[in-house]
Amino acid sequence: MKEKNFISAVVYVHNAENRIEKFLKALICVLEEHFEHSEIICVNDYSGDDSVEKIRQVSQTVENTSISVVNLSYFHGLEIAMNAGVDLSIGDFVLEFDNTVLDYDPEEIMKVYRRALEGYDIVSASANRREKLSSRIFYTVYDKYAINPTNKMRTESFRILSRRVLNRASHMNKTVPYRKAVYSYSGLKADNMVYQPVEGSGTDYKPGKLERRNKVELGMDTLLLFTNVGYRLSMTMSVLMLVLMLAVIIYTFIAYAVSSPVAGWTSSILFLSVAFSGLFIILSIVIKYLQLLLELVFKRQQYSFESIEKLTK
Amino acid sequence: MEKFDKIIIGAGLYGIYAAHYCGKKGQRILVLECDEAPFKRATYINQARVHMGYHYPRSISTAMKSAGYFDRFNKDYSFCINREFDQIYATSAQYSWSDRNQFKEFCRAAGIPCEELHPERYFKKGMCDGAFLTKEYTYDAHILRDYFLEELKKYPNVQIQYGSMIREIHKTSDSYVVVEEDGREYETPYLLNATYAGTNQILEKVGYETFGIKYELCEIILCDVNDKLRDIGFTVMDGPFFSIMPFGKTGLHSLTAVAFTPHTTSYDALPTFSCQEKSGGFCSTQHLGNCNDCPAKPKTAFPYMANLAQKYMRPEYGFTYKESLFSMKPILMSSEIDDSRPTVVRVCSQKPTFVSVLSGKINTVYDLDEVLEES
């Protein structure tokens, strides 16, 4: 008995000619075996190799799933590219594959789907292996300083989303700078499943230079937008400097009274420290303003709820 | 060999209109049609829009031409026109080539009425950035067909021959000779090729230059709709979206989607499709069969179109699958960029005259008048 739900798969493709064929074949196989209706949307993020040609070849072999390619005009990076694909998808559920590294048994896709049917709007799959150091640091900082922490985040291979999450994500934000954060902010139920990576697979994948640079920038942007780590850091620093300057003012008076410094020293130091104190006060206010603006822009909706329960008649 | 003043190939609207137009003048006309009845293909199997031009926000020339003929067509054939519904055009928030302001500006420039509405009244939040109440109708091909057949009965000088298979066409010094598969021959100084999807196949038989067209095997789905949707037509623009609107006076809605209505495409000068082999001789590169009656017609794309429509429309609008209609649609390659649908009337030769017409819109049929006047 095949699933009646319409499923969409959005796949990020950037210079993946070596992997894309194997990946798509496995994906098509799973979708056609289990679903009556499905579509695959490949987002080609300005690949410079034969990825699209490979996709074309594979698409000749499909039976009933529909395959389309969105060709982006220049390199956009993972997040925007995936948004482009997700916007085009029409499925009741949407699978997001952030890369085409197939280090799992394709049946994991069905496990994630079945989990979603149990009432989880977002279900992600992660490999059971040590995360890269950079990822560990990122997620640790993120989890510690997230503005409204809901679920712990970690490196994910793919995830499934219900139409509800996607609708809510598009209401909540005009732009979606970092999908994982926006999805988790949607306030709907989420779950993470861990799979045992297939041995000897997925190790040959090395992201390109553009992808790496994009990832670092994304990490910084995310920490600034979705956590208060930047605000806390800069606020602490300016308060610290303010205190320091006040200490210098007091010290100047003491020095003036106790020892008699060189003429002009007292007035210059006094002027400098008062001016700097003023500067740091202004800076603190500006940072606070920026923080407020950020919240207004990115959190247009004041609250996000998981469900509404009616308890009485 | 029988002689006629004009021979018209194809009994779609353009062919029948031409026959009626010239028949009224007392000319001897022969219409050759390969199907068993008129209006069996593109004239019947399309969205049945009487275009006012809204559909072409990137081709103001097409828009203005449609608008110009809109009133005339609705007056001349008012009996087959369904006006009793609200036609809502909307611009998709994502992936549209035109946005709300561009659409408004376009309507103003083309001089066609459009009243702006609140998109969330009809569509899910965030899906469309603009919604407009427009003036666009739908025609009923079967009522139109019956009218023309009744009309043509008054003119015994007009003959329609069904089941006609053309083997070859020769040009002599002052006439064209059409030879059918069964050996019958007809001669005429004026041959009109009004075959739409078969136009290049006819041109090829005479040896004239073919149109630069691609062919799409298209599926129009007829749906039963609930009361909420009954008196509304939706068209989401301008890109890979959908339309669900009343289908003439049948009480059904037609559902189409830009991405899923075309099942396969052929870029060859003559239509070449893999399903032709499976049709058992019903259809070939040289002679297109009627896709709707073909044993090898594709499986319906209803689940895809339905999901797309449901992604946009508010949930109170319901529809269910009734049946699918398939037909072949030729599209001029020069129209890819601006998405225009010009009516092309090409005079291939004069004395003897050979005219080919290619048009994807019903109400630009009047473009034929000029070329039919010459004799």
XYZ file of C-alpha atoms in Angstrom:
688
model
C 0.000 0.000 0.000
C 1.600 3.251 -1.115
C 1.437 6.471 0.864
C -1.301 8.846 -0.275
C 0.512 11.954 0.911
C 2.235 13.967 -1.758
C 5.916 14.273 -0.940
C 8.439 16.764 -2.284
C 12.197 16.437 -2.012
C 14.359 19.525 -2.351
C 18.005 18.766 -3.054
C 20.872 21.222 -2.918
C 23.293 20.702 -5.788
C 26.602 22.505 -6.098
C 29.373 20.836 -8.095
C 28.146 17.377 -7.226
C 28.697 15.496 -10.479
C 30.431 12.661 -8.649
C 27.669 12.018 -6.145
C 24.441 13.249 -7.670
C 23.677 10.202 -9.781
C 23.950 7.679 -6.983
C 22.078 9.959 -4.633
C 19.173 10.656 -6.977
C 18.806 7.016 -7.951
C 18.509 6.013 -4.320
C 16.073 8.829 -3.609
C 13.907 8.062 -6.649
C 13.864 4.423 -5.663
C 12.584 5.188 -2.165
C 10.011 7.742 -3.319
C 8.611 5.598 -6.131
C 8.444 2.525 -3.974
C 6.604 4.143 -1.084
C 4.656 7.086 -2.483
C 1.937 7.337 -5.084
C 2.900 10.903 -5.921
C 6.184 12.654 -5.448
C 8.410 15.298 -6.913
C 12.106 16.066 -6.704
C 13.351 19.624 -7.031
C 17.087 19.982 -7.554
C 18.381 23.455 -6.820
C 21.458 23.935 -8.938
C 23.479 26.592 -7.137
C 25.584 27.681 -10.091
C 27.472 24.438 -10.521
C 30.469 24.697 -12.787
C 30.536 20.991 -13.606
C 28.240 18.473 -15.268
C 25.804 18.099 -12.352
C 22.775 19.230 -14.351
C 23.638 16.926 -17.218
C 23.777 14.048 -14.723
C 20.384 15.024 -13.320
C 18.967 15.058 -16.860
C 20.287 11.569 -17.490
C 18.828 10.188 -14.281
C 15.481 11.846 -14.955
C 15.125 9.780 -18.129
C 14.770 6.681 -15.998
C 11.979 7.757 -13.649
C 8.569 6.140 -13.695
C 6.170 8.504 -12.020
C 7.983 11.012 -9.866
C 8.455 14.461 -11.336
C 11.932 15.952 -11.445
C 12.683 19.625 -11.949
C 15.782 21.757 -11.668
C 15.937 25.350 -10.465
C 19.041 26.908 -11.960
C 20.220 29.854 -9.894
C 21.828 32.727 -11.788
C 24.914 32.936 -9.572
C 26.192 31.357 -6.370
C 23.647 31.983 -3.601
C 24.760 29.632 -0.862
C 22.862 26.831 0.802
C 20.199 28.761 2.700
C 18.806 30.973 -0.053
C 19.112 28.190 -2.595
C 17.080 25.811 -0.430
C 14.446 28.493 0.124
C 14.115 28.793 -3.642
C 13.489 25.059 -3.895
C 11.113 24.878 -0.958
C 9.063 27.794 -2.340
C 8.528 25.835 -5.529
C 7.572 22.577 -3.844
C 3.922 21.559 -3.670
C 4.071 18.511 -1.407
C 2.166 17.927 1.811
C 5.538 17.042 3.279
C 8.874 18.368 2.096
C 12.203 16.623 2.483
C 15.232 18.890 2.575
C 18.578 17.466 1.570
C 21.282 20.030 2.293
C 23.830 17.954 0.429
C 24.009 14.904 -1.771
C 26.292 12.826 0.431
C 24.595 9.489 0.856
C 26.115 8.117 4.044
C 22.894 6.499 5.220
C 20.654 3.662 4.184
C 17.940 5.232 1.957
C 15.318 3.564 4.170
C 16.223 6.141 6.834
C 14.149 8.559 4.758
C 11.058 6.470 5.428
C 11.862 6.267 9.155
C 11.961 10.041 9.289
C 8.709 10.273 7.332
C 6.929 7.803 9.630
C 8.159 9.705 12.645
C 6.658 12.863 11.166
C 3.317 11.075 10.821
C 3.390 10.413 14.553
C 2.847 14.115 15.065
C 6.165 15.835 14.583
C 6.219 18.736 12.173
C 9.973 18.746 11.870
C 12.025 15.579 11.958
C 15.721 15.662 11.202
C 18.290 12.922 10.773
C 21.848 13.143 11.981
C 24.767 10.793 11.602
C 26.019 9.098 14.726
C 29.549 10.408 14.533
C 31.624 13.126 16.153
C 30.794 16.515 14.798
C 33.529 18.671 13.374
C 35.147 20.969 15.941
C 33.852 24.098 14.230
C 30.328 22.707 14.243
C 30.603 21.747 17.910
C 31.683 25.244 18.878
C 28.943 26.795 16.776
C 26.160 24.672 18.211
C 27.430 25.044 21.770
C 27.451 28.830 21.506
C 24.119 28.769 19.731
C 22.417 26.591 22.321
C 23.794 28.667 25.170
C 22.785 32.054 23.847
C 19.754 31.338 21.671
C 17.085 33.995 22.234
C 14.351 31.420 22.707
C 15.896 28.000 22.951
C 13.517 25.203 22.059
C 15.399 22.288 20.610
C 19.044 21.519 20.798
C 20.601 21.900 17.373
C 23.213 19.739 15.749
C 24.591 18.837 12.353
C 21.813 17.328 10.239
C 21.971 15.306 7.027
C 18.379 15.817 5.978
C 15.009 16.648 7.448
C 11.315 16.465 6.728
C 8.913 19.345 7.194
C 5.170 19.550 7.187
C 3.391 22.164 5.096
C 2.387 23.809 8.394
C 5.963 24.586 9.340
C 6.701 26.026 5.922
C 3.609 28.199 6.004
C 4.440 29.434 9.444
C 8.056 30.114 8.546
C 6.917 32.249 5.645
C 4.490 34.222 7.846
C 7.022 34.781 10.564
C 9.810 36.121 8.443
C 10.045 38.060 5.266
C 13.377 36.395 4.614
C 14.635 33.162 6.069
C 18.316 33.666 6.838
C 18.870 30.322 8.530
C 16.218 27.670 8.032
C 17.046 25.454 10.965
C 16.683 28.348 13.392
C 13.451 29.593 11.809
C 11.940 26.119 11.792
C 12.823 25.598 15.422
C 11.384 29.056 16.240
C 8.133 28.046 14.596
C 7.320 26.452 17.928
C 5.962 23.264 16.406
C 6.975 19.834 17.582
C 10.364 18.690 16.389
C 12.398 15.554 16.727
C 15.858 14.393 15.772
C 16.723 10.841 14.752
C 20.201 9.420 14.805
C 21.335 6.920 12.212
C 24.414 4.770 12.004
C 26.390 6.003 8.989
C 27.158 3.388 6.356
C 30.803 2.545 6.709
C 33.268 4.053 4.295
C 30.736 6.410 2.758
C 30.534 10.161 2.826
C 34.189 10.590 3.678
C 35.223 11.670 0.191
C 33.041 14.772 0.337
C 34.924 18.049 0.624
C 32.957 21.266 0.293
C 34.321 23.758 -2.231
C 35.879 27.092 -1.382
C 32.708 29.082 -2.028
C 30.659 26.713 0.085
C 33.105 26.903 2.986
C 33.228 30.684 2.927
C 29.462 30.812 2.735
C 29.186 28.506 5.720
C 31.451 30.624 7.904
C 29.526 33.776 7.032
C 26.253 31.997 7.675
C 27.519 30.856 11.082
C 28.429 34.410 12.060
C 25.162 35.850 10.779
C 23.190 33.204 12.594
C 24.903 33.803 15.895
C 24.270 37.525 15.543
C 20.647 37.188 14.449
C 19.315 34.306 16.479
C 21.369 34.474 19.641
C 22.168 37.410 21.887
C 25.849 36.527 22.000
C 26.822 39.603 19.966
C 24.666 41.884 22.033
C 25.907 40.455 25.314
C 29.527 40.659 24.229
C 29.394 44.236 23.010
C 27.237 45.374 25.917
C 29.602 43.822 28.435
C 32.573 45.389 26.730
C 31.128 48.897 26.688
C 29.976 48.698 30.302
C 33.421 47.449 31.254
C 35.097 50.305 29.427
C 32.667 52.753 31.003
C 33.572 51.524 34.486
C 37.249 51.759 33.591
C 36.865 55.351 32.464
C 35.012 56.280 35.650
C 37.883 54.718 37.609
C 40.339 56.837 35.643
C 38.361 59.991 36.523
C 38.495 59.145 40.222
C 42.191 58.296 39.964
C 42.865 61.664 38.296
C 41.261 63.556 41.157
C 43.220 61.586 43.734
C 46.450 62.113 41.847
C 45.718 65.849 41.638
C 45.162 66.071 45.383
C 47.962 63.787 46.604
C 50.908 64.313 44.250
C 51.142 67.383 42.076
C 51.345 66.200 38.492
C 52.796 68.074 35.529
C 50.781 71.099 34.514
C 48.048 70.231 32.025
C 48.054 66.503 32.857
C 44.973 66.635 35.021
C 42.878 68.585 32.567
C 43.847 66.406 29.548
C 43.220 63.134 31.340
C 39.980 64.441 32.768
C 38.824 65.584 29.357
C 39.783 62.287 27.724
C 38.100 60.093 30.286
C 34.908 62.135 30.397
C 34.732 62.120 26.590
C 35.331 58.369 26.422
C 32.738 57.700 29.130
C 30.244 59.676 27.084
C 31.198 57.685 24.023
C 30.673 54.364 25.744
C 27.316 55.445 27.112
C 26.238 56.365 23.588
C 27.622 53.075 22.283
C 25.628 51.056 24.833
C 22.462 52.869 23.809
C 23.184 52.318 20.115
C 23.768 48.592 20.690
C 20.515 48.350 22.597
C 18.728 50.126 19.737
C 20.240 47.777 17.166
C 19.167 44.794 19.212
C 15.618 46.141 19.343
C 15.564 46.827 15.622
C 16.799 43.320 14.908
C 14.034 41.840 16.971
C 11.430 43.979 15.271
C 12.621 42.992 11.807
C 13.120 39.299 12.345
C 10.412 38.545 14.835
C 7.404 40.214 13.346
C 5.099 37.782 15.016
C 5.153 38.310 18.751
C 4.397 34.762 19.772
C 4.483 31.365 18.243
C 2.338 28.546 19.485
C 2.398 24.830 19.113
C -1.323 24.165 19.265
C -4.601 25.461 20.607
C -6.532 23.087 22.826
C -10.164 23.565 23.608
C -10.810 21.940 26.929
C -14.476 22.665 27.523
C -17.522 22.825 25.261
C -11.768 15.835 -60.382
C -14.079 18.006 -58.318
C -13.345 21.750 -58.219
C -13.960 24.157 -55.344
C -13.499 27.893 -54.854
C -11.753 27.201 -51.578
C -10.574 24.115 -49.788
C -10.108 24.402 -46.033
C -8.120 21.824 -44.134
C -9.241 21.424 -40.526
C -12.705 21.761 -38.981
C -11.766 23.601 -35.834
C -13.153 27.034 -35.135
C -10.839 28.739 -37.634
C -11.716 26.338 -40.457
C -15.449 26.342 -39.790
C -15.513 30.114 -39.348
C -13.770 30.525 -42.721
C -16.179 28.088 -44.383
C -19.164 29.964 -42.985
C -17.699 33.345 -43.914
C -17.107 32.340 -47.540
C -20.189 30.146 -47.772
C -22.339 33.200 -47.110
C -20.875 34.730 -50.249
C -21.971 31.786 -52.312
C -18.532 30.288 -52.828
C -18.175 26.526 -53.216
C -16.273 25.356 -50.182
C -14.890 21.998 -49.129
C -13.742 21.404 -45.564
C -11.474 18.389 -45.024
C -11.398 17.047 -41.469
C -9.638 13.875 -40.360
C -11.787 13.373 -37.227
C -15.403 12.193 -37.360
C -16.815 15.532 -36.186
C -15.782 19.197 -35.986
C -14.303 20.864 -32.873
C -12.855 17.634 -31.516
C -9.369 18.947 -30.758
C -7.903 22.289 -29.687
C -11.131 24.275 -30.139
C -12.763 22.080 -27.505
C -9.757 21.020 -25.485
C -8.368 24.193 -23.949
C -9.225 26.434 -21.024
C -12.112 27.893 -23.040
C -11.117 31.417 -22.217
C -12.412 34.301 -24.236
C -9.237 36.270 -23.780
C -9.281 39.903 -22.791
C -5.502 39.986 -22.576
C -4.876 39.473 -18.840
C -2.980 36.370 -19.637
C -0.143 38.180 -21.339
C 1.342 40.684 -18.873
C 4.610 40.565 -20.772
C 3.184 41.072 -24.244
C 1.075 44.162 -24.507
C 0.570 43.620 -28.231
C -1.130 40.261 -27.631
C -3.130 41.805 -24.796
C -4.430 44.706 -26.831
C -5.339 42.538 -29.773
C -7.318 40.169 -27.516
C -9.063 43.086 -25.854
C -9.964 44.547 -29.241
C -11.818 41.411 -30.333
C -13.258 40.570 -26.913
C -16.497 42.540 -27.227
C -17.047 41.550 -30.831
C -16.749 37.841 -30.091
C -18.994 38.071 -27.030
C -21.632 39.854 -29.074
C -21.486 37.613 -32.146
C -21.504 34.366 -30.173
C -23.185 35.481 -26.943
C -25.271 32.271 -26.807
C -22.195 30.170 -25.983
C -20.585 32.577 -23.511
C -20.625 32.016 -19.749
C -20.372 35.373 -17.957
C -21.809 34.301 -14.649
C -18.700 34.012 -12.537
C -15.964 36.134 -10.951
C -12.680 35.705 -12.760
C -9.894 36.300 -10.240
C -6.356 36.830 -11.441
C -3.597 36.763 -8.833
C 0.144 37.253 -8.905
C 2.149 34.701 -6.965
C 4.408 36.088 -4.250
C 7.243 33.809 -5.337
C 8.518 32.838 -8.768
C 6.279 35.198 -10.694
C 7.654 37.106 -13.659
C 5.288 39.967 -12.889
C 4.258 41.308 -9.489
C 1.143 43.087 -8.273
C 2.205 46.566 -9.346
C 3.447 45.425 -12.726
C 0.168 43.636 -13.343
C -1.836 46.732 -12.391
C 0.331 48.934 -14.551
C -0.022 46.481 -17.433
C -3.822 46.468 -17.197
C -3.868 50.253 -17.188
C -1.577 50.418 -20.218
C -3.599 47.838 -22.128
C -6.827 49.590 -21.163
C -8.450 46.516 -19.637
C -10.458 46.674 -16.412
C -9.074 45.266 -13.185
C -10.236 45.854 -9.653
C -7.808 45.085 -6.886
C -8.949 42.721 -4.137
C -7.456 41.477 -0.907
C -5.460 38.318 -1.758
C -6.148 36.604 1.569
C -9.830 36.521 0.800
C -9.093 33.745 -1.698
C -5.564 32.545 -1.136
C -3.535 31.265 1.767
C -1.534 33.846 3.626
C 1.629 34.937 1.911
C 1.044 32.977 -1.278
C -0.114 35.791 -3.567
C 0.876 39.441 -3.418
C -1.967 40.721 -5.542
C -5.495 39.619 -6.493
C -7.702 41.231 -9.102
C -11.276 40.927 -10.215
C -11.193 40.905 -13.997
C -13.569 40.772 -16.912
C -12.994 37.531 -18.720
C -15.477 34.927 -19.896
C -15.489 31.337 -21.003
C -17.112 29.868 -24.100
C -18.792 26.528 -24.592
C -17.281 24.784 -27.605
C -20.144 22.323 -28.022
C -22.803 25.030 -28.164
C -20.639 26.935 -30.634
C -20.196 23.793 -32.734
C -23.922 23.092 -32.857
C -24.583 26.693 -33.865
C -22.150 26.527 -36.772
C -23.421 23.148 -37.948
C -26.960 24.512 -37.920
C -25.858 27.636 -39.782
C -23.935 25.686 -42.401
C -27.021 23.646 -43.231
C -28.341 26.798 -44.931
C -25.474 26.709 -47.383
C -25.447 23.627 -49.589
C -22.397 25.133 -51.309
C -20.358 24.233 -48.216
C -19.384 20.585 -47.818
C -17.587 19.072 -44.871
C -15.855 15.781 -45.383
C -15.034 13.898 -42.197
C -12.515 11.109 -41.840
C -10.469 12.669 -44.594
C -6.841 11.553 -44.762
C -4.710 13.662 -47.082
C -2.014 11.752 -48.930
C -0.469 14.573 -50.942
C -0.941 18.113 -52.202
C 0.326 19.265 -55.622
C 0.678 22.749 -56.961
C -0.203 23.275 -60.613
C 0.103 26.522 -62.612
C -3.142 27.989 -61.222
C -4.435 25.610 -58.604
C -3.728 23.170 -55.809
C -4.720 19.534 -56.068
C -5.420 17.655 -52.849
C -5.195 13.861 -53.081
C -6.744 11.758 -50.344
C -5.560 8.342 -49.203
C -8.463 6.658 -51.013
C -7.413 8.306 -54.293
C -10.077 11.001 -54.485
C -8.766 14.323 -55.824
C -9.995 17.891 -55.357
C -8.805 21.039 -57.089
C -8.893 24.630 -55.845
C -7.253 28.006 -56.511
C -7.350 28.769 -52.767
C -6.189 26.415 -50.050
C -6.478 27.353 -46.364
C -4.435 25.366 -43.853
C -6.265 25.730 -40.519
C -4.990 22.590 -38.830
C -3.268 24.133 -35.778
C -1.084 21.321 -34.427
C -0.969 19.673 -37.858
C 0.033 22.843 -39.663
C 3.651 21.837 -40.331
C 2.540 18.394 -41.510
C 0.424 20.050 -44.223
C 3.136 22.584 -45.112
C 5.622 19.738 -45.456
C 3.340 17.962 -47.964
C 3.394 21.010 -50.252
C 7.059 21.710 -49.604
C 6.654 25.109 -47.958
C 8.739 26.362 -45.093
C 7.439 25.077 -41.762
C 6.625 27.216 -38.696
C 9.243 27.361 -35.932
C 7.126 25.680 -33.314
C 7.426 23.264 -30.453
C 4.666 20.800 -29.601
C 3.237 20.123 -26.178
C 0.982 17.201 -25.381
C -1.412 18.915 -22.988
C -3.890 17.711 -20.423
C -6.928 19.725 -19.373
C -8.679 18.293 -16.327
C -12.395 18.710 -15.824
C -13.465 18.908 -12.195
C -16.639 18.951 -10.175
C -16.437 21.823 -7.716
C -18.189 22.735 -4.472
C -20.582 25.660 -4.088
C -17.865 28.030 -2.885
C -15.879 27.590 -6.067
C -18.806 27.262 -8.474
C -19.011 30.912 -9.472
C -15.325 31.725 -9.276
C -12.433 31.257 -11.666
C -8.861 31.494 -10.392
C -5.768 32.153 -12.447
C -2.457 32.470 -10.622
C 0.207 34.243 -12.676
C 2.894 34.649 -14.031
C 5.042 31.516 -14.144
C 4.703 27.873 -13.101
C 1.243 28.200 -11.559
C -2.297 27.072 -12.193
C -5.777 27.999 -13.238
C -9.138 26.585 -12.229
C -12.118 28.178 -13.935
C -15.553 27.359 -15.343
C -15.476 25.300 -18.540
C -18.032 26.922 -20.780
C -21.564 26.215 -19.643
C -20.888 22.608 -18.703
C -21.043 23.267 -14.952
C -17.568 21.824 -14.631
C -14.296 23.640 -13.981
C -11.150 23.159 -16.025
C -7.928 22.714 -14.068
C -4.581 23.375 -15.712
C -1.071 24.046 -14.444
C 1.785 25.480 -16.433
C 4.233 22.925 -15.074
C 2.006 19.860 -15.317
C -0.420 20.451 -18.190
C 2.241 19.758 -20.837
C 3.161 16.087 -20.441
C 5.858 15.864 -23.099
C 7.370 18.302 -25.535
C 8.731 17.855 -29.041
C 11.102 20.413 -30.527
C 11.162 18.846 -33.996
C 9.592 20.594 -36.987
C 7.138 17.704 -37.241
C 5.719 16.434 -33.950
C 7.731 13.448 -32.745
C 6.678 11.713 -29.540
C 7.589 8.408 -27.985
C 3.889 7.609 -27.424
C 3.337 7.543 -31.207
C 4.981 4.127 -31.414
C 2.651 2.760 -28.768
C -0.444 4.135 -30.501
C -0.588 1.258 -32.972
C -0.658 3.441 -36.089
C -3.241 5.807 -34.637
C -0.790 8.679 -34.622
C 2.491 9.361 -36.398
C 4.990 12.094 -37.121
C 3.265 12.619 -40.485
C -0.285 12.582 -39.193
C -1.324 13.434 -35.657
C -4.113 11.363 -34.227
C -6.572 12.886 -31.778
C -4.727 12.627 -28.456
C -7.992 12.468 -26.586
C -9.002 9.222 -28.337
C -5.508 7.743 -28.373
C -4.895 4.342 -26.769
C -1.444 5.569 -25.643
C -2.527 8.747 -23.872
C -0.589 9.532 -20.702
C -1.654 9.007 -17.115
C -3.340 11.984 -15.543
C -1.268 14.569 -13.668
C -4.233 15.437 -11.463
C -2.447 14.778 -8.137
C 0.241 17.267 -9.084
C -2.114 19.965 -10.300
C -4.426 19.438 -7.344
C -1.626 19.796 -4.803
C -0.378 22.935 -6.486
C -3.867 24.468 -6.452
C -4.406 23.499 -2.821
C -1.097 25.056 -1.865
C -2.527 28.400 -2.995
C -6.299 28.340 -2.561
C -7.992 28.637 0.784
C -9.230 25.265 2.006
C -12.911 26.111 1.595
C -12.599 25.797 -2.180
C -13.095 22.142 -3.038
C -12.864 20.230 -6.294
C -12.788 16.602 -7.395
C -11.531 14.847 -10.497
C -14.053 14.154 -13.257
C -12.125 13.447 -16.451
C -9.087 14.407 -18.483
C -8.946 15.811 -22.000
C -5.748 15.584 -24.023
C -4.711 17.588 -27.041
C -1.638 18.701 -28.938
C -0.618 22.331 -28.688
C 1.882 24.033 -31.001
C 3.738 27.029 -29.562
C 5.731 29.465 -31.644
C 9.348 29.366 -30.553
C 9.599 33.126 -30.954
C 7.090 33.453 -28.088
C 9.252 31.891 -25.406
C 10.547 35.135 -23.908
C 7.544 37.439 -23.928
C 4.991 34.624 -23.674
C 2.988 36.252 -26.453
C 0.491 34.284 -28.506
C 0.315 36.092 -31.823
C -2.074 34.976 -34.517
C 0.071 34.194 -37.513
C -1.528 34.303 -40.945
C 1.078 33.328 -43.490
C 0.391 33.612 -47.207
C 2.712 31.040 -48.776
C 1.720 31.646 -52.379
C -0.721 33.720 -54.432
C -2.632 32.650 -57.509
C -2.949 29.870 -56.639
C -3.260 30.959 -53.028
C -2.033 28.981 -50.047
C -2.640 30.416 -46.593
C -1.626 28.951 -43.264
C -3.116 30.240 -40.028
C -1.834 29.514 -36.554
C -3.529 30.954 -33.487
C -3.959 29.846 -29.916
C -6.886 32.102 -29.109
C -10.503 31.806 -30.038
C -11.452 35.467 -30.309
C -8.744 36.456 -32.774
C -10.563 34.389 -35.412
C -11.519 37.696 -37.069
C -7.910 38.050 -38.220
C -8.933 35.699 -41.019
C -11.408 38.128 -42.602
C -8.808 40.109 -44.474
C -7.110 37.151 -46.063
C -10.431 35.503 -46.946
C -11.535 38.575 -48.885
C -8.892 38.008 -51.538
C -9.797 35.529 -54.173
